[in-house]
Coordinates of C-alpha atoms and ligand atoms in Angstrom, one line a residue:
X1 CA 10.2 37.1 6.9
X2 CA 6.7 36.1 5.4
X3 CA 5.3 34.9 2.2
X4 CA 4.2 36.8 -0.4
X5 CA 0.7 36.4 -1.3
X6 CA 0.6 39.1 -3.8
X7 CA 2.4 36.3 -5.6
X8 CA -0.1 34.2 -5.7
X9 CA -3.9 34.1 -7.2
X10 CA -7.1 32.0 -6.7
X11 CA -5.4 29.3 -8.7
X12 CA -3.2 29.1 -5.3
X13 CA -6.0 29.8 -2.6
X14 CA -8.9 28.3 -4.5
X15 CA -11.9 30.0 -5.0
X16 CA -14.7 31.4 -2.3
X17 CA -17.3 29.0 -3.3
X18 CA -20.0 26.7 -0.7
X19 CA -18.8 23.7 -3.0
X20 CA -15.4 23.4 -2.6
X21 CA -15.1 19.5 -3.5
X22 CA -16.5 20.0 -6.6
X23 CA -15.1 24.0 -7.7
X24 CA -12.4 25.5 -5.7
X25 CA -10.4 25.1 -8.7
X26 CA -10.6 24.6 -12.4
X27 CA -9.0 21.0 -12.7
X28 CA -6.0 19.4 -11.6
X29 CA -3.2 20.2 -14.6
X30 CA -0.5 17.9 -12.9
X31 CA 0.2 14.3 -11.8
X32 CA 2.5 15.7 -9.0
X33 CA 3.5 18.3 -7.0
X34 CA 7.3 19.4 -7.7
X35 CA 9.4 22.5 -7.0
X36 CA 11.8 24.5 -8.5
X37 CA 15.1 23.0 -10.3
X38 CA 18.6 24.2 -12.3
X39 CA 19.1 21.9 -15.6
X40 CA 22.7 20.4 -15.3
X41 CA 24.4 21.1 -18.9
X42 CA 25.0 18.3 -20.6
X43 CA 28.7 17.9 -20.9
X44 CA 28.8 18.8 -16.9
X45 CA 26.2 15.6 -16.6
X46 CA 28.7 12.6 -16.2
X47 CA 31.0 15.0 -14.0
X48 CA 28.3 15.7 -11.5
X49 CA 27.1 11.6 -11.5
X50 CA 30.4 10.7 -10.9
X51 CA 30.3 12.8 -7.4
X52 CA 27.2 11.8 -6.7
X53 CA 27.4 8.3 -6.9
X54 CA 31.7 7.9 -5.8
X55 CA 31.0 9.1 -2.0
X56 CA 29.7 6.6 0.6
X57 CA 27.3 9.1 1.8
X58 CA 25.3 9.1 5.5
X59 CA 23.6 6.5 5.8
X60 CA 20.5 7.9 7.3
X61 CA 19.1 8.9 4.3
X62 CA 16.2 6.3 3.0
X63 CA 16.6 4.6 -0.1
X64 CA 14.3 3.6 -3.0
X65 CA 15.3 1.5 -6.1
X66 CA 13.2 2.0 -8.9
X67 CA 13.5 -0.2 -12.3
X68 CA 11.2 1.0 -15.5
X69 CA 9.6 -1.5 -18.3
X70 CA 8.4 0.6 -20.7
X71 CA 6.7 -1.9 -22.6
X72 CA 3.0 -2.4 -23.1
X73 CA 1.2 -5.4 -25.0
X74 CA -1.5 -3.3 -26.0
X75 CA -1.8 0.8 -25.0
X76 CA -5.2 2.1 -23.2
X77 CA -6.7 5.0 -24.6
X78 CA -6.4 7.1 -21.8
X79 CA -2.8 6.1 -20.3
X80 CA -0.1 8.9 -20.5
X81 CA 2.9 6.9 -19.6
X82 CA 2.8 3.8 -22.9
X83 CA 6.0 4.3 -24.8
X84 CA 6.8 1.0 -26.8
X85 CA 4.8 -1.7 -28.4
X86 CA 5.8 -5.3 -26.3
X87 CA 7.3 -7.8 -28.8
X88 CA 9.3 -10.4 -27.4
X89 CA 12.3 -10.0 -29.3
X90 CA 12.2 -6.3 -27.9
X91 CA 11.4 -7.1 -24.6
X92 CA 14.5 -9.9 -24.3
X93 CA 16.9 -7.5 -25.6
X94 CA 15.6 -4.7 -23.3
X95 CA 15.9 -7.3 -20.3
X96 CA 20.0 -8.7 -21.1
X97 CA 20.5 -4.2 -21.3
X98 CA 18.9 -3.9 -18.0
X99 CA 20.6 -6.8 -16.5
X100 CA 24.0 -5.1 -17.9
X101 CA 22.8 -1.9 -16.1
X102 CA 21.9 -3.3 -13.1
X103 CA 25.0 -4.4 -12.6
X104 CA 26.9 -1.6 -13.4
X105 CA 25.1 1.0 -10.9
X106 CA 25.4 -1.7 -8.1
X107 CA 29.0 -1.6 -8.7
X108 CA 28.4 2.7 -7.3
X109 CA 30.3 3.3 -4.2
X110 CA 26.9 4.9 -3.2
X111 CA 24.6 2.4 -4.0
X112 CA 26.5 -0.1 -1.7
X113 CA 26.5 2.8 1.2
X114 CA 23.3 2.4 2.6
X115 CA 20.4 0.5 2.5
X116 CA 16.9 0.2 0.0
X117 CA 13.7 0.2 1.8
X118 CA 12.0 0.2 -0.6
X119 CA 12.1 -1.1 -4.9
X120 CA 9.6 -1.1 -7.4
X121 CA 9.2 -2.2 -10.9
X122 CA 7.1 0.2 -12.8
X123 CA 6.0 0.5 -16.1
X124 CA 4.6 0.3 -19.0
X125 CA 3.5 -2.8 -18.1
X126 CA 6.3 -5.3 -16.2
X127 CA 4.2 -8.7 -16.2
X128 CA 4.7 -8.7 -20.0
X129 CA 8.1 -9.7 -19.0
X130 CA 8.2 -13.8 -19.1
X131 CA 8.1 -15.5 -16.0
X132 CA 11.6 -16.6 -16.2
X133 CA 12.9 -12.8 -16.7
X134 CA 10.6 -11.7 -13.6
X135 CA 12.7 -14.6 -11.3
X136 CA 16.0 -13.3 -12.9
X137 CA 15.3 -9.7 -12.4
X138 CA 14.5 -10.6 -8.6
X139 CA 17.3 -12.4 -8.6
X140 CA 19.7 -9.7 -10.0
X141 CA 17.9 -7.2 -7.2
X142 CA 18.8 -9.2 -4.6
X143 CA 21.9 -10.5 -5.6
X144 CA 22.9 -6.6 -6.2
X145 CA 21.9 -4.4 -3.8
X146 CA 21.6 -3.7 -0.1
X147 CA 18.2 -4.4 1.0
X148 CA 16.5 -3.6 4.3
X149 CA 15.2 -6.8 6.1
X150 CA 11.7 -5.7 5.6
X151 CA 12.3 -4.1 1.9
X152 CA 9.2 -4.2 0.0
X153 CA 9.5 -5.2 -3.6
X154 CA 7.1 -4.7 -5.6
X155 CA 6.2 -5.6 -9.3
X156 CA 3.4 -3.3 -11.3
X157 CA 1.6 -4.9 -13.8
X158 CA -1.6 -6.4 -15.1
X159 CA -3.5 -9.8 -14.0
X160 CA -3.9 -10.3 -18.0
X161 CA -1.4 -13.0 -19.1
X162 CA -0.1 -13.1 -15.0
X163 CA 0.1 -16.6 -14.7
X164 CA 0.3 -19.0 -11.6
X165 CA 3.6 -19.9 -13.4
X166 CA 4.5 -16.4 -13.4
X167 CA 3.2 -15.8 -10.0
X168 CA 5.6 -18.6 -8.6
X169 CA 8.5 -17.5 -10.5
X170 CA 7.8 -13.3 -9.1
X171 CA 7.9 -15.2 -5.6
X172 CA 10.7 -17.5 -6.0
X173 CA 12.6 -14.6 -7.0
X174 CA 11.7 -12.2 -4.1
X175 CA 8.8 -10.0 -5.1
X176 CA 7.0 -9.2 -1.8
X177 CA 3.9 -6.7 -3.1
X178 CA 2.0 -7.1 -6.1
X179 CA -0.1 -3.7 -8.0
X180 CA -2.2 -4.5 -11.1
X181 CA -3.8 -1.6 -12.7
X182 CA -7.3 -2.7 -12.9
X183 CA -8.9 0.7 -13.9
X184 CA -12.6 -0.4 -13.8
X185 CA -13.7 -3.8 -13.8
X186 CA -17.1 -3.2 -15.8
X187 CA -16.2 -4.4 -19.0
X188 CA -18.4 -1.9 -21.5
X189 CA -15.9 0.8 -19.8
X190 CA -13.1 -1.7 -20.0
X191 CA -13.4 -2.3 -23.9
X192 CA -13.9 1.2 -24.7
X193 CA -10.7 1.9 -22.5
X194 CA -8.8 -0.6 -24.8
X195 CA -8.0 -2.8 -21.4
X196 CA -7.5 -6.5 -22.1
X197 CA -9.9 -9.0 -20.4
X198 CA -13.6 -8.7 -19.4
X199 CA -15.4 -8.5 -16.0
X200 CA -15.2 -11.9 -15.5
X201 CA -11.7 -12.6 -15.5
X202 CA -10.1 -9.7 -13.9
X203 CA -12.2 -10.6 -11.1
X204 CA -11.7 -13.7 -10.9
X205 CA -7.7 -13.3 -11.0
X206 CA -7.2 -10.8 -8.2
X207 CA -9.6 -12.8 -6.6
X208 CA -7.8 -16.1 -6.6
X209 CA -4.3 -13.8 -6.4
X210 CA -5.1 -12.4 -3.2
X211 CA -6.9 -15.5 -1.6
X212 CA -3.7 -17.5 -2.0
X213 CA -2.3 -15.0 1.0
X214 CA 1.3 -15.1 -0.3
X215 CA 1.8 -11.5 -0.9
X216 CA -0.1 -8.5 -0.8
X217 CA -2.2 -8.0 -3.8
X218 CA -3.2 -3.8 -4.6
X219 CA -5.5 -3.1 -7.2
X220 CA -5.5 0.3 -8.9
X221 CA -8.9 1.6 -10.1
X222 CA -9.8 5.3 -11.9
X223 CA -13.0 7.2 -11.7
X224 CA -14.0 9.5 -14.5
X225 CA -13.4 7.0 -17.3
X226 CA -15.9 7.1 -20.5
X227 CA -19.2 5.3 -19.5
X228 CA -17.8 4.7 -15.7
X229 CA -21.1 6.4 -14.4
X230 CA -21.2 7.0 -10.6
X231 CA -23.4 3.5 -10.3
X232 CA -20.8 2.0 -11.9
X233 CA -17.6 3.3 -9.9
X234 CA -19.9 1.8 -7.0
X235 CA -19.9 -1.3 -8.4
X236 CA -16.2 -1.0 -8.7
X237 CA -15.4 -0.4 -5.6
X238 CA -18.1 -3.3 -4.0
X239 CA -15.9 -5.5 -6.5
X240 CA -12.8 -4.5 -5.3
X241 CA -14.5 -5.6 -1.7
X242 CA -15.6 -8.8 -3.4
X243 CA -11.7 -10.0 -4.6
X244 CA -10.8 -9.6 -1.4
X245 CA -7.5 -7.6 -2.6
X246 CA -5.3 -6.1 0.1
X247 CA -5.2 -2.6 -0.9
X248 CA -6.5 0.1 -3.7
X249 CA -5.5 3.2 -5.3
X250 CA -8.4 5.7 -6.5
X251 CA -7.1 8.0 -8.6
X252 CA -8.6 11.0 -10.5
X253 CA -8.8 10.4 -14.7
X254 CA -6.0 13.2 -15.9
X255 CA -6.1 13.1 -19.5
X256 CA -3.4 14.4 -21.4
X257 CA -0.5 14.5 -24.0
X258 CA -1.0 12.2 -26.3
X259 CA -3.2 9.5 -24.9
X260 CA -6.1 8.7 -27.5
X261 CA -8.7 9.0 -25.6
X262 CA -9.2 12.7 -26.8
X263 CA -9.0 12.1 -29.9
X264 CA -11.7 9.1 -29.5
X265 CA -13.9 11.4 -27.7
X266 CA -13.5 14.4 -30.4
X267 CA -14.7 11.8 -33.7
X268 CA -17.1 11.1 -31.7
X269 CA -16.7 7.2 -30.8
X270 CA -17.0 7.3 -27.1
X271 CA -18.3 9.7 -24.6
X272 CA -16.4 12.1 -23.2
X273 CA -14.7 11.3 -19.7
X274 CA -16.2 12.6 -16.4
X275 CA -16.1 16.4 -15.7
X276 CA -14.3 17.1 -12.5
X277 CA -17.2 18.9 -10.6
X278 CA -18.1 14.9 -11.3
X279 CA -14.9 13.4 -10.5
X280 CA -14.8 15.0 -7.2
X281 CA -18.4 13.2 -6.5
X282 CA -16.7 9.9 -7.3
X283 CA -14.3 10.9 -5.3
X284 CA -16.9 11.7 -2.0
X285 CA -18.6 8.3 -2.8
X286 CA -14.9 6.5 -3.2
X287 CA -13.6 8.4 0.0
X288 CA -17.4 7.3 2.6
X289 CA -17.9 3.7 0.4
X290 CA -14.0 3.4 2.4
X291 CA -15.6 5.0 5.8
X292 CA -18.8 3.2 5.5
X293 CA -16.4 -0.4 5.5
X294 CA -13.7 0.7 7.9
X295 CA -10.9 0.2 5.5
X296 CA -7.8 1.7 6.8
X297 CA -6.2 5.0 4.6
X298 CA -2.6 5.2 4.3
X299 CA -2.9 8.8 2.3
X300 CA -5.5 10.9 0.5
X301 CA -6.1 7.8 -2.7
X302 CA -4.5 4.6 -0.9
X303 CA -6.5 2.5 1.4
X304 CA -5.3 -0.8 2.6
X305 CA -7.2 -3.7 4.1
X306 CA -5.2 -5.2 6.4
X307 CA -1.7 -3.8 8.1
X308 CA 0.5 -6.4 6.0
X309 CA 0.1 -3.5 3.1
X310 CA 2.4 -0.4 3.6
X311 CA 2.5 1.3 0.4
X312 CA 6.3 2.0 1.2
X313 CA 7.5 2.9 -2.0
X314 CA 4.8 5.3 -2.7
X315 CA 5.3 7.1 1.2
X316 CA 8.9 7.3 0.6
X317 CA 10.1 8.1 -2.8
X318 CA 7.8 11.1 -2.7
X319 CA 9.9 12.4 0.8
X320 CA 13.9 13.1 1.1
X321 CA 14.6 9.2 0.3
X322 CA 16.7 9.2 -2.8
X323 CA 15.5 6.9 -6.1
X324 CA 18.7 4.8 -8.1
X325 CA 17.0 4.9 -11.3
X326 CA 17.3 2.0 -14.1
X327 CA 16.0 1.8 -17.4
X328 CA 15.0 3.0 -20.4
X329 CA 12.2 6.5 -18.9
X330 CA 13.2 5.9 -15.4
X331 CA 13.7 8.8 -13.4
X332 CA 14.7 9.1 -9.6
X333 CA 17.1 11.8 -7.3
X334 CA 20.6 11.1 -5.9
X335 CA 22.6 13.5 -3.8
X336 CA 20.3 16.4 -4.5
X337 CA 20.2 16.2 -8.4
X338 CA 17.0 14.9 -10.1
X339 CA 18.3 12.4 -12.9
X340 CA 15.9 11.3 -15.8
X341 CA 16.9 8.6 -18.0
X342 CA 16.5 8.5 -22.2
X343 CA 12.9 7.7 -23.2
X344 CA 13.8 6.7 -26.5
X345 CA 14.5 2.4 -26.7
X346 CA 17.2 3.3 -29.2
X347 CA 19.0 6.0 -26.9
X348 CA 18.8 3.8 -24.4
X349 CA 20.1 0.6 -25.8
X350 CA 22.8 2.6 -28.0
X351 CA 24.2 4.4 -24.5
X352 CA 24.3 1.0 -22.7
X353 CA 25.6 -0.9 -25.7
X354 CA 28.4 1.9 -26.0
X355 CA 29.1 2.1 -22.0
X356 CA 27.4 6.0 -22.2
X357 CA 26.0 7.3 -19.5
X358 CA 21.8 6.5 -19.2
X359 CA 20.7 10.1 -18.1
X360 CA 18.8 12.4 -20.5
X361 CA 18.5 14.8 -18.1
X362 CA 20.1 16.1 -14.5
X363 CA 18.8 18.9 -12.7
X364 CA 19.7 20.3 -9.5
X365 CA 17.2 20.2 -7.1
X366 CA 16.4 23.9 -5.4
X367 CA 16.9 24.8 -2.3
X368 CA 13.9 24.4 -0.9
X369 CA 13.6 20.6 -2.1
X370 CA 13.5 19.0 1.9
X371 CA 10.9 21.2 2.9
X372 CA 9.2 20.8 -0.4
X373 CA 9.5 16.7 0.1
X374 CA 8.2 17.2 3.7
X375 CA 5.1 19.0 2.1
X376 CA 4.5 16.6 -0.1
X377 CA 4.9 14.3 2.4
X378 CA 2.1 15.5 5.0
X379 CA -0.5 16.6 2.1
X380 CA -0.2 13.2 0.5
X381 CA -1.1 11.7 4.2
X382 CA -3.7 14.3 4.6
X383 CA -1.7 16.0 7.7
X384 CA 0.3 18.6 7.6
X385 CA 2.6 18.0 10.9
X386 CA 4.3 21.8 12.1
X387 CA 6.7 19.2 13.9
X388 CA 7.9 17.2 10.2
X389 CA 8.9 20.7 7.9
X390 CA 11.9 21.6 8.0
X391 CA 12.6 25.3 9.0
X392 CA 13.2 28.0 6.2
X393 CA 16.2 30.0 7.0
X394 CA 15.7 29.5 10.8
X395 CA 11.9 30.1 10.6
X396 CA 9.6 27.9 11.7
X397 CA 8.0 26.9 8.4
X398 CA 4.4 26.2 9.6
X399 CA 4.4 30.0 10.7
X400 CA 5.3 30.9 7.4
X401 CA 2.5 29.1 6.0
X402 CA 0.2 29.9 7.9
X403 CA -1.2 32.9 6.2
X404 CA -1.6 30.9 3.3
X405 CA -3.5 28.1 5.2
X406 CA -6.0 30.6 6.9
X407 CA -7.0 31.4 3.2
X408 CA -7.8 27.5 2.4
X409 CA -9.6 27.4 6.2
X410 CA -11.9 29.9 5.0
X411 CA -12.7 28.2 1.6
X412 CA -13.3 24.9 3.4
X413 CA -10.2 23.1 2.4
X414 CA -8.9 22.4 5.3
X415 CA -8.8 22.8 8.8
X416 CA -6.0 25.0 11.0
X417 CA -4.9 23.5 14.2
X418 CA -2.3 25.1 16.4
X419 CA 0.5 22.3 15.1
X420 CA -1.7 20.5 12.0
X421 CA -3.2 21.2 8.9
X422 CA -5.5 18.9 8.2
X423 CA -7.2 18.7 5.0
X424 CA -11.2 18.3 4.7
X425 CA -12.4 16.1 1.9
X426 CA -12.5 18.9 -0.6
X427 CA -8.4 19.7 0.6
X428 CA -8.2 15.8 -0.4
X429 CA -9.3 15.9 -3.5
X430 CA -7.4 18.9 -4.5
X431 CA -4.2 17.9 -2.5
X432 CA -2.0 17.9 -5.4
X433 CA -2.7 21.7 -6.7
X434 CA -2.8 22.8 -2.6
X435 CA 0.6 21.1 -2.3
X436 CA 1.6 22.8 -5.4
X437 CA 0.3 26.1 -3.8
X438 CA 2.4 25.7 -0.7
X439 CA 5.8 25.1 -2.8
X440 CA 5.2 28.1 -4.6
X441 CA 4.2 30.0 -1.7
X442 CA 7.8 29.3 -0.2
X443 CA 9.6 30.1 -3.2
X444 CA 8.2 33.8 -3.0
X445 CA 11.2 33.9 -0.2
X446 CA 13.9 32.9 -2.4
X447 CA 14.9 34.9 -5.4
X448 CA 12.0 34.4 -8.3
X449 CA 14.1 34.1 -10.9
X450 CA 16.9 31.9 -11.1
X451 CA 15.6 28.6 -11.7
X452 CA 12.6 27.0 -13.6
X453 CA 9.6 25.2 -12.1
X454 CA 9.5 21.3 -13.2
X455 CA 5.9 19.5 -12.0
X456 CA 6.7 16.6 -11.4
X457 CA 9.9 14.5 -9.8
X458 CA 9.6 11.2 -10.8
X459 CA 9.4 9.6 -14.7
X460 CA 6.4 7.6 -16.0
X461 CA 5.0 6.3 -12.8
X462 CA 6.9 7.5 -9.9
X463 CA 10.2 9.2 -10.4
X464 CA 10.6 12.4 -12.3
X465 CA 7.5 10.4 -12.1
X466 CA 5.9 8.3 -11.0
X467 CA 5.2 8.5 -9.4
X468 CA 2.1 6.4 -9.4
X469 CA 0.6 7.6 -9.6
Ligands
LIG501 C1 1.9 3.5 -15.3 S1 0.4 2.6 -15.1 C2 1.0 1.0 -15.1 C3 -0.1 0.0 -14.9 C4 -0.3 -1.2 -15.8 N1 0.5 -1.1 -16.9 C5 -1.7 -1.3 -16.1 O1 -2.0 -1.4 -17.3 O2 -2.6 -1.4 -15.3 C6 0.1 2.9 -13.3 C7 -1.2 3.5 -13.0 O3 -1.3 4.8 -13.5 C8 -2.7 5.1 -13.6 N2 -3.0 5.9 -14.8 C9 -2.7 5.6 -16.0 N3 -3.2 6.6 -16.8 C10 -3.7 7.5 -16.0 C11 -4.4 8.7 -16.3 N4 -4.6 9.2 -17.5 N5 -4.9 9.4 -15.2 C12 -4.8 9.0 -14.0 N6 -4.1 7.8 -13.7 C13 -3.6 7.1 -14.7 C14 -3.5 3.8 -13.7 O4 -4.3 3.6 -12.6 C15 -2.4 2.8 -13.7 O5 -2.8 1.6 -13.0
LIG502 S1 -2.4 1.7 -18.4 FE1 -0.7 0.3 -18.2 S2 -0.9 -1.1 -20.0 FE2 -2.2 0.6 -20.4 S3 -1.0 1.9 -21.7 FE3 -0.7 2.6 -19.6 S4 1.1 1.6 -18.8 FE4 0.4 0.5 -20.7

């Protein structure tokens, strides 16, 4: 058995160039990596759920709770994932709908099988909750649903409007990890970016966040952003030093869909975002500014600052651990199926009010989806481990790889050991279209044409998504 590589073109093996960093490939089209699926039909949707959710199934699997706000106070011009305007009297009747949902999937004879390691509330934007509906909606999570001793709980959001009231209230009610988007903290690139606050004040915040030592406090900051010149990513990154914050995301501009930005940029009002040959040198100065102050990398964009950050959520709901989904855009995977639930507010709302099922969309994952997770899993760490992928049909998957791999080794993306792959800077910054490469490299050894490719498995941030990410 072997791969085909006919099947595959440069957009797979990356060009022969001495740059790789900054031109192996055109540009990175997707948020995620994702393999190939089999839409459920609809009317076979609450059928299949039903199975899925009714058995107490092994236990070994890890589990991952993820909850979705898709409310923002104000959208940024180059986010992807806004899809409602925050007003309160929105917000308050999205909360008692979540609440009712909440309660209903805890009531699953699956969800009380086994145990969450891991639970995040993603968004949209959640601190435009109140502080009182953060403490409830900890509450409800831990009065609901198995947690692992050590679960991480996390709550995305923004420092704007994150009070010390609110901050209280997130840690009365359990929240254990904290991840504001910060995006840039120069405020010529924040105003042009539509981000609330200035300099000053976002500084300040995770700065006073993080030096009360309750939680950990993450920041998440772009590079490629209109005006965010290389000097300036640099002083973003010796701020993020300066707040003393736990742990940072870098991740790579992707502008798409509908975000304004474009449009912006095309009238003429701001300056186009970074290039990616230019992106990839933010992404060299990101990756050695890291190096150069012996911060600690948990994967190819995370680096934490001390060991009390683990980034679980992000490490597991992009492997085998199944997502429980809930809310309005959340997405996740039980049982082998990916589930996606209504976008729209009103769909949402209506199904809940009505006691209808929540999912827009089911599709069942192929049969390559644990060696696809396992992928995922090593290119995201920068290490691909022989020892973690699942065989293929009884063949040792690394093996079958491997010619693929010897074609990245000689255009300097990574570097082939007997039992590792490991990725070289320029591998890191293109991890997501090599791990998309490697997914579609295995599937020229199943049948090409039964099933349709979907990017990405987690909704808005992590699920369908997310997946932050
Ligand atoms: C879904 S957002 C929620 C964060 C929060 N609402 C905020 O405003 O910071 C999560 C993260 O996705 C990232 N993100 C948003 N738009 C992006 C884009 N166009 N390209 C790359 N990352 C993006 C940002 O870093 C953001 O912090
Ligand atoms: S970056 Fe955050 S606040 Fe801004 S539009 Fe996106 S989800 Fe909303």
């Amino acid at each position: 058995m072997k791969i085909d590589l006919n099947q595959l073109n440069d957009s797979h093996f990356g060009i022969s160039t001495p740059d790789p960093l900054r031109f192996a490939f055109n540009k990175k089209s997707s948020p995620h990596a994702g393999g190939m699926s089999e839409p459920v039909k609809s009317e076979d949707r609450a059928k299949v759920f039903q199975q899925i959710t009714s058995n107490a199934v092994a236990k070994s699997h890890k589990r991952c709770l993820y909850i979705h706000i898709p409310f923002c106070r104000v959208r940024c011009t180059f986010c992807n994932f806004f899809q409602n305007a925050a007003s309160r009297k929105l917000v308050d009747d999205y909360f008692e709908a979540l609440l009712l949902e909440i309660k209903l999937k805890s009531q699953l004879e699956w969800t009380q099988s086994g145990l969450f390691h891991a639970v995040y509330i993603g968004g949209g934007t959640p601190t435009d909750l109140s502080p009182d509906q953060v403490e409830r909606l900890g509450n409800a999570i831990h009065g609901s649903f198995p947690l692992s001793t050590d679960c991480e709980i996390t709550l995305e959001g923004r420092t704007n409007r994150f009070t010390d009231e609110m901050f209280e209230k997130a840690l009365a009610g359990g929240f254990n990890r904290f991840s504001f988007g910060v995006q840039s903290f120069n405020t010529q690139v924040r105003r042009s970016a539509k981000r609330l606050d200035d300099r000053e004040v976002v500084l300040e915040r995770v700065a006073s966040l993080s030096a009360t030592d309750e939680a950990p406090i993450i920041i998440d900051l772009l590079y490629g952003l209109p005006y965010q010149t290389l000097e300036v990513f640099e002083q973003d990154l010796s701020d993020f030093m300066a707040t003393g914050a736990h742990g940072v995301d870098l991740y790579q501009l992707v502008v798409g869909g509908t975000a304004p930005m474009l449009n912006m940029v095309e009238k003429g009002r701001i300056p186009p975002p970074a290039t990616t040959p230019d992106k990839a040198s933010m992404y060299e100065f990101g990756v050695n500014f890291m190096r150069k102050h012996h911060i600690k990398q948990l994967s190819v964009n995370h680096w934490a600052r001390d060991n009390r950050e683990r980034s679980q959520y992000n490490s597991l709901a992009k492997t085998y651990a199944e997502v429980l989904p809930i809310g309005c855009g959340a997405g996740g995977n039980i049982g082998g199926y990916g589930l996606m639930h209504h976008r729209s507010l009103e769909t949402y709302m209506t199904a809940i009010k009505n006691g209808d099922s929540t999912v827009a969309m089911m599709v069942k994952q192929g049969p390559n989806e644990f060696i696809n997770a396992a992928l995922k899993v090593g290119f995201d760490s920068g290490v691909v481990r022989r020892s973690e992928l699942p065989a293929f049909k009884g063949s040792d998957t690394f093996d079958l790889l491997t010619p693929l791999f010897q074609v990245w080794q000689s255009r300097g993306l990574v570097e082939l050991e007997r039992d590792y792959l490991v990725l070289t800077l320029a591998g890191s910054f293109w991890v997501v279209t090599l791990a998309q490469s490697a997914i579609e490299a295995m599937n020229t050894l199943n049948k090409p044409n039964v099933m349709h490719s979907h990017k990405s498995q987690h909704s808005d941030n992590k699920s369908f998504a997310k997946v932050a990410r």
